[in-house]
Amino acid sequence: MLRGLRIWLFHGLAFLAGMIVSAVVASGLMVLAPGGAPAVIAVAAAGLTLGYLVWAALVCLLLDMAAGPVLKLIGPGLLIATMLGYFALIYWEVATPTEGSVLIYLLLFLAGGLWLSFRPEEWEE
């Protein structure tokens, strides 16, 4: 139980740091980017990518684990798939950007925490 609490606490702290970096980068780039959908997508992708890198680095440091193939390959793939889902929800007017953003961050948080909780030890090589 203590291991689970430690994982979710450190995951939460790393996720918060990643979200802050993501928002700061996206806000800063939005000032420089011209208006329009392609620029918004590029800014969101750059911000989320840097946020993911911060999360992955902090999780590895805080939980004393190596960045294995899941963090290097599957994590970015999951992030890209999630972003595509986010933009699809907005494009099809199923969700507003605010609703979609909250939903996507919640799904990413749960996916990361569950993966950390149940990851096989052999993935840490």
Coordinates of C-alpha atoms in Angstrom, one line a residue:
M1 CA 0.0 0.0 0.0
L2 CA 2.8 2.4 0.8
R3 CA 4.4 1.6 -2.6
G4 CA 1.1 2.5 -4.3
L5 CA 0.8 5.8 -2.4
R6 CA 4.4 6.7 -3.2
I7 CA 3.9 5.9 -6.9
W8 CA 0.7 8.0 -7.2
L9 CA 2.2 10.9 -5.1
F10 CA 5.3 11.1 -7.3
H11 CA 3.3 10.6 -10.5
G12 CA 1.0 13.4 -9.4
L13 CA 3.9 15.8 -8.7
A14 CA 5.6 14.9 -12.0
F15 CA 2.4 15.3 -13.9
L16 CA 1.7 18.7 -12.3
A17 CA 5.3 19.8 -13.3
G18 CA 4.7 18.5 -16.8
M19 CA 1.4 20.4 -17.1
I20 CA 3.0 23.6 -15.9
V21 CA 5.8 23.3 -18.4
S22 CA 3.3 22.4 -21.1
A23 CA 1.2 25.4 -20.4
V24 CA 4.1 27.8 -20.2
V25 CA 5.6 26.6 -23.4
A26 CA 2.3 26.6 -25.2
S27 CA 1.4 30.1 -24.0
G28 CA 4.8 31.5 -25.0
L29 CA 4.7 29.9 -28.4
M30 CA 1.2 31.1 -29.0
V31 CA 2.4 34.7 -28.8
L32 CA 4.9 33.9 -31.6
A33 CA 2.6 31.7 -33.7
P34 CA 0.3 33.1 -36.4
G35 CA -3.4 32.5 -36.0
G36 CA -5.0 29.5 -37.5
A37 CA -5.5 25.8 -36.8
P38 CA -2.1 24.5 -38.0
A39 CA -0.3 26.9 -35.7
V40 CA -2.5 25.9 -32.7
I41 CA -1.9 22.2 -33.4
A42 CA 1.9 22.7 -33.6
V43 CA 1.9 24.8 -30.4
A44 CA -0.1 22.2 -28.6
A45 CA 2.1 19.4 -29.8
A46 CA 5.3 21.2 -28.8
G47 CA 3.9 22.1 -25.4
L48 CA 2.6 18.5 -24.6
T49 CA 5.9 16.9 -25.9
L50 CA 8.0 19.0 -23.5
G51 CA 5.5 18.4 -20.7
Y52 CA 5.8 14.6 -21.3
L53 CA 9.6 14.8 -21.3
V54 CA 9.5 16.6 -17.9
W55 CA 7.0 14.1 -16.5
A56 CA 9.1 11.1 -17.7
A57 CA 12.4 12.6 -16.4
L58 CA 10.8 13.3 -13.0
V59 CA 9.1 10.0 -12.7
C60 CA 12.4 8.2 -13.4
L61 CA 14.2 10.3 -10.9
L62 CA 11.6 10.2 -8.1
L63 CA 10.8 6.5 -8.5
D64 CA 14.4 5.5 -9.1
M65 CA 13.7 3.7 -12.4
A66 CA 15.3 3.6 -15.8
A67 CA 13.5 5.0 -18.8
G68 CA 12.8 1.7 -20.7
P69 CA 11.1 1.2 -24.0
V70 CA 7.7 2.0 -22.7
L71 CA 8.6 5.5 -21.7
K72 CA 10.7 6.0 -24.8
L73 CA 8.4 4.5 -27.5
I74 CA 4.9 3.7 -26.2
G75 CA 4.5 6.9 -24.1
P76 CA 5.0 9.3 -26.9
G77 CA 2.7 7.2 -29.1
L78 CA 0.0 7.3 -26.5
L79 CA 0.5 11.0 -26.2
I80 CA 0.1 11.5 -30.0
A81 CA -3.0 9.2 -30.1
T82 CA -4.5 11.2 -27.2
M83 CA -3.9 14.5 -28.9
L84 CA -5.5 13.2 -32.1
G85 CA -8.5 12.1 -30.1
Y86 CA -8.6 15.6 -28.4
F87 CA -8.6 17.4 -31.8
A88 CA -11.1 15.0 -33.2
L89 CA -13.5 15.7 -30.3
I90 CA -13.2 19.4 -30.9
Y91 CA -13.4 19.1 -34.7
W92 CA -16.6 17.0 -34.5
E93 CA -18.0 19.5 -31.9
V94 CA -18.5 16.7 -29.3
A95 CA -16.5 18.8 -26.8
T96 CA -15.3 22.3 -26.4
P97 CA -11.6 22.9 -26.1
T98 CA -11.9 23.4 -22.4
E99 CA -14.0 20.2 -21.8
G100 CA -11.7 18.2 -24.2
S101 CA -8.6 19.5 -22.4
V102 CA -9.8 18.5 -19.0
L103 CA -10.9 15.1 -20.2
I104 CA -7.6 14.4 -22.0
Y105 CA -5.5 15.5 -19.1
L106 CA -7.6 13.2 -16.8
L107 CA -7.1 10.3 -19.1
L108 CA -3.4 10.9 -19.4
F109 CA -3.1 11.1 -15.6
L110 CA -5.0 7.9 -15.1
A111 CA -3.1 6.1 -17.9
G112 CA 0.3 7.1 -16.5
G113 CA -0.6 6.3 -12.9
L114 CA -2.0 2.9 -13.8
W115 CA 1.0 2.0 -15.9
L116 CA 3.4 3.0 -13.1
S117 CA 1.4 0.9 -10.6
F118 CA 1.2 -2.2 -12.7
R119 CA 4.4 -2.1 -14.9
P120 CA 6.4 -5.3 -15.1
E121 CA 9.9 -5.0 -13.6
E122 CA 11.5 -6.2 -16.8
W123 CA 10.5 -3.0 -18.6
E124 CA 12.8 -1.0 -16.4
E125 CA 16.0 -2.1 -18.2

